[in-house]
Amino acid sequence: SAGIVIINIDNRLEPETLAEYDLRIPFIGPSNLTGAKMVGDFALQGLASDSEVAILEGVTSAINSMQRRAGLEQAVAEAGMEVVTLQSGEWDQTKAAQVTSAILSQFPELDVILAANDSMALGAASAVGLAAIDHDIIIAGFDNIPAIHPLIESGRVVATVDQFGDQLAVFGIEYALEVLATGVVPQDRETPLELITAQSLQTD
């Protein structure tokens, strides 16, 4: 018999649940942790180690959100800096603007806002634009949505990460066909990530 190949793309199924039902379903998708660390490292490079960093995370319970938060926290720790506040913007632009506004009044010396998606980076940028702050605040995002490009080109946001979400289904189908053709028991597989900066937008 041909057998059935199931490939999990994008949002990883809970390993505990798979184990409970004795299912081996490989995951193909991006490492949110790696992507977040990549953009965090870029945003923090060259800054003084006493720089104050805020992290805007997504929906706290979501696996993608936890992974991105962990990657951003790793970047901050390796840069020898401190996360002065970690708050959820719930992936939402309006919520992130409100949260950022409150953060700026609490931490007027804030240097960096690392947002776990671009919608929250947009919200953070609008809040920073409205606040009376006498210094630049570096903002980074994640997802590479088209709406973030003008902010990256103007320097209001320094970088985002593209994880090629629109191609994940294709990656999954190609992998399933490969497994059917070779009969090899599939392992988890990481898909590409790309750091998007003003420079990379120019060269496209």
Coordinates of C-alpha atoms in Angstrom, one line a residue:
S1 CA 0.0 0.0 0.0
A2 CA 1.1 3.5 -0.7
G3 CA 0.8 4.6 2.9
I4 CA 0.0 8.1 4.1
V5 CA 2.6 10.8 4.8
I6 CA 1.6 13.6 7.1
I7 CA 3.8 16.7 7.3
N8 CA 3.2 19.4 9.9
I9 CA 3.9 22.9 8.5
D10 CA 4.2 26.4 10.0
N11 CA 2.8 25.9 13.5
R12 CA 4.4 23.0 15.3
L13 CA 2.1 20.4 16.9
E14 CA 2.6 19.8 20.6
P15 CA 5.3 17.1 21.0
E16 CA 3.5 15.8 24.1
T17 CA 0.3 15.2 22.1
L18 CA 2.1 13.4 19.3
A19 CA 3.9 11.2 21.9
E20 CA 0.6 10.4 23.6
Y21 CA -0.9 9.1 20.3
D22 CA 2.4 7.5 19.3
L23 CA 2.4 9.7 16.1
R24 CA 5.5 10.6 14.2
I25 CA 4.7 13.7 12.3
P26 CA 7.7 15.7 11.1
F27 CA 7.6 19.4 11.3
I28 CA 8.8 21.6 8.4
G29 CA 9.0 25.2 9.0
P30 CA 11.2 28.1 10.2
S31 CA 12.9 28.3 13.5
N32 CA 11.2 31.2 15.2
L33 CA 13.9 31.2 17.8
T34 CA 16.7 31.5 15.2
G35 CA 14.9 34.2 13.3
A36 CA 14.3 36.3 16.4
K37 CA 17.8 35.9 17.5
M38 CA 19.0 37.0 14.1
V39 CA 17.0 40.2 14.0
G40 CA 17.8 40.9 17.7
D41 CA 21.5 40.5 17.1
F42 CA 21.3 42.9 14.2
A43 CA 19.3 45.5 16.1
L44 CA 21.6 45.5 19.1
Q45 CA 25.0 45.5 17.3
G46 CA 27.3 48.4 18.2
L47 CA 25.1 49.6 21.1
A48 CA 26.4 50.2 24.6
S49 CA 25.9 47.4 27.0
D50 CA 23.9 49.6 29.3
S51 CA 21.3 50.1 26.6
E52 CA 17.7 49.5 27.8
V53 CA 15.7 47.1 25.8
A54 CA 11.9 46.4 25.8
I55 CA 10.5 43.2 24.2
L56 CA 7.0 43.1 22.8
E57 CA 5.9 39.5 22.6
G58 CA 2.9 38.0 20.9
V59 CA 0.1 36.0 22.5
T60 CA 2.0 34.6 25.5
S61 CA 0.8 31.0 25.2
A62 CA 1.5 30.5 21.5
I63 CA 4.5 28.4 20.7
N64 CA 5.7 30.7 17.9
S65 CA 5.5 33.6 20.4
M66 CA 7.5 31.7 23.1
Q67 CA 10.2 30.8 20.5
R68 CA 10.5 34.4 19.3
R69 CA 10.7 35.7 22.8
A70 CA 13.4 33.2 23.7
G71 CA 15.4 34.2 20.6
L72 CA 15.1 37.9 21.4
E73 CA 16.1 37.3 25.0
Q74 CA 19.1 35.4 23.9
A75 CA 20.2 38.2 21.7
V76 CA 19.9 40.7 24.6
A77 CA 21.7 38.5 27.0
E78 CA 24.6 37.9 24.6
A79 CA 24.9 41.6 24.0
G80 CA 25.2 42.0 27.8
M81 CA 22.1 44.2 28.0
E82 CA 19.1 44.1 30.1
V83 CA 15.4 43.6 29.2
V84 CA 13.8 46.3 31.3
T85 CA 10.3 45.2 30.4
L86 CA 8.7 42.3 28.6
Q87 CA 5.1 42.9 27.6
S88 CA 2.5 41.3 25.3
G89 CA 1.2 43.3 22.4
E90 CA -0.9 40.3 21.4
W91 CA 0.4 40.5 17.8
D92 CA -1.8 43.6 17.4
Q93 CA -0.7 47.0 16.1
T94 CA -3.2 49.0 18.2
K95 CA -2.5 47.1 21.4
A96 CA 1.3 47.4 20.8
A97 CA 1.0 51.2 20.4
Q98 CA -0.8 51.4 23.7
V99 CA 1.7 49.2 25.5
T100 CA 4.6 51.0 24.0
S101 CA 3.2 54.4 25.0
A102 CA 3.0 53.2 28.6
I103 CA 6.5 51.7 28.4
L104 CA 8.0 55.0 27.2
S105 CA 6.5 56.9 30.1
Q106 CA 7.8 54.3 32.5
F107 CA 11.3 54.0 30.8
P108 CA 12.0 57.4 29.2
E109 CA 15.6 56.3 28.6
L110 CA 14.6 53.3 26.6
D111 CA 16.9 52.5 23.6
V112 CA 15.5 49.5 21.8
I113 CA 12.1 47.9 21.2
L114 CA 12.3 44.3 19.9
A115 CA 8.8 43.4 18.6
A116 CA 7.9 39.7 17.9
N117 CA 6.0 40.7 14.7
D118 CA 5.8 43.6 12.3
S119 CA 2.3 44.6 13.3
M120 CA 3.6 45.3 16.8
A121 CA 6.6 47.0 15.4
L122 CA 4.3 49.3 13.4
G123 CA 2.4 50.1 16.6
A124 CA 5.6 50.7 18.5
A125 CA 6.9 53.1 15.8
S126 CA 3.7 55.1 15.9
A127 CA 3.8 55.4 19.7
V128 CA 7.5 56.4 19.5
G129 CA 6.6 59.0 16.9
L130 CA 3.9 60.5 19.2
A131 CA 6.1 60.5 22.3
A132 CA 8.2 63.5 23.2
I133 CA 11.6 61.7 23.2
D134 CA 14.9 63.4 22.7
H135 CA 16.7 60.3 21.4
D136 CA 16.4 57.7 18.7
I137 CA 14.8 54.3 19.6
I138 CA 15.8 51.3 17.6
I139 CA 12.8 49.2 16.6
A140 CA 12.9 45.7 15.1
G141 CA 10.1 43.5 13.8
F142 CA 9.5 40.0 12.4
D143 CA 7.5 38.6 9.4
N144 CA 8.4 41.0 6.6
I145 CA 4.9 42.2 5.9
P146 CA 4.8 44.8 3.0
A147 CA 3.5 47.6 5.4
I148 CA 6.9 47.5 7.3
H149 CA 9.0 48.3 4.2
P150 CA 8.5 52.1 4.2
L151 CA 9.5 52.2 7.9
I152 CA 12.6 50.1 7.2
E153 CA 13.5 52.3 4.2
S154 CA 13.1 55.5 6.3
G155 CA 15.1 54.0 9.2
R156 CA 12.2 54.0 11.7
V157 CA 12.5 50.3 11.9
V158 CA 15.9 48.7 11.5
A159 CA 15.1 45.2 10.4
T160 CA 12.6 42.4 10.2
V161 CA 12.8 38.7 9.3
D162 CA 11.2 36.9 6.3
Q163 CA 10.3 33.3 6.9
F164 CA 8.7 32.8 3.6
G165 CA 5.3 31.9 5.0
D166 CA 3.7 31.9 1.6
Q167 CA 6.0 29.1 0.5
L168 CA 5.6 26.8 3.6
A169 CA 2.9 24.7 2.0
V170 CA 5.1 24.2 -1.1
F171 CA 8.0 23.2 1.2
G172 CA 5.7 20.8 2.9
I173 CA 4.4 19.2 -0.3
E174 CA 7.9 18.8 -1.7
Y175 CA 9.1 17.2 1.5
A176 CA 6.1 14.8 1.5
L177 CA 6.8 13.8 -2.1
E178 CA 10.5 13.2 -1.2
V179 CA 9.5 11.0 1.7
L180 CA 7.1 9.0 -0.5
A181 CA 9.8 8.6 -3.2
T182 CA 12.6 7.6 -0.8
G183 CA 10.7 5.8 1.9
V184 CA 13.1 7.5 4.5
V185 CA 11.4 8.1 7.9
P186 CA 11.1 11.9 7.9
Q187 CA 12.8 14.2 10.4
D188 CA 12.0 17.7 11.3
R189 CA 13.4 20.1 8.7
E190 CA 14.1 23.9 9.0
T191 CA 13.1 26.2 6.2
P192 CA 15.0 29.4 5.3
L193 CA 15.0 32.7 7.1
E194 CA 16.3 36.0 5.8
L195 CA 17.1 39.2 7.6
I196 CA 15.5 42.2 5.8
T197 CA 17.2 45.6 6.3
A198 CA 17.2 48.9 4.4
Q199 CA 20.2 47.6 2.5
S200 CA 18.5 44.3 1.4
L201 CA 15.4 46.2 0.3
Q202 CA 17.6 48.4 -1.9
T203 CA 19.2 45.4 -3.6
D204 CA 16.0 43.6 -4.4

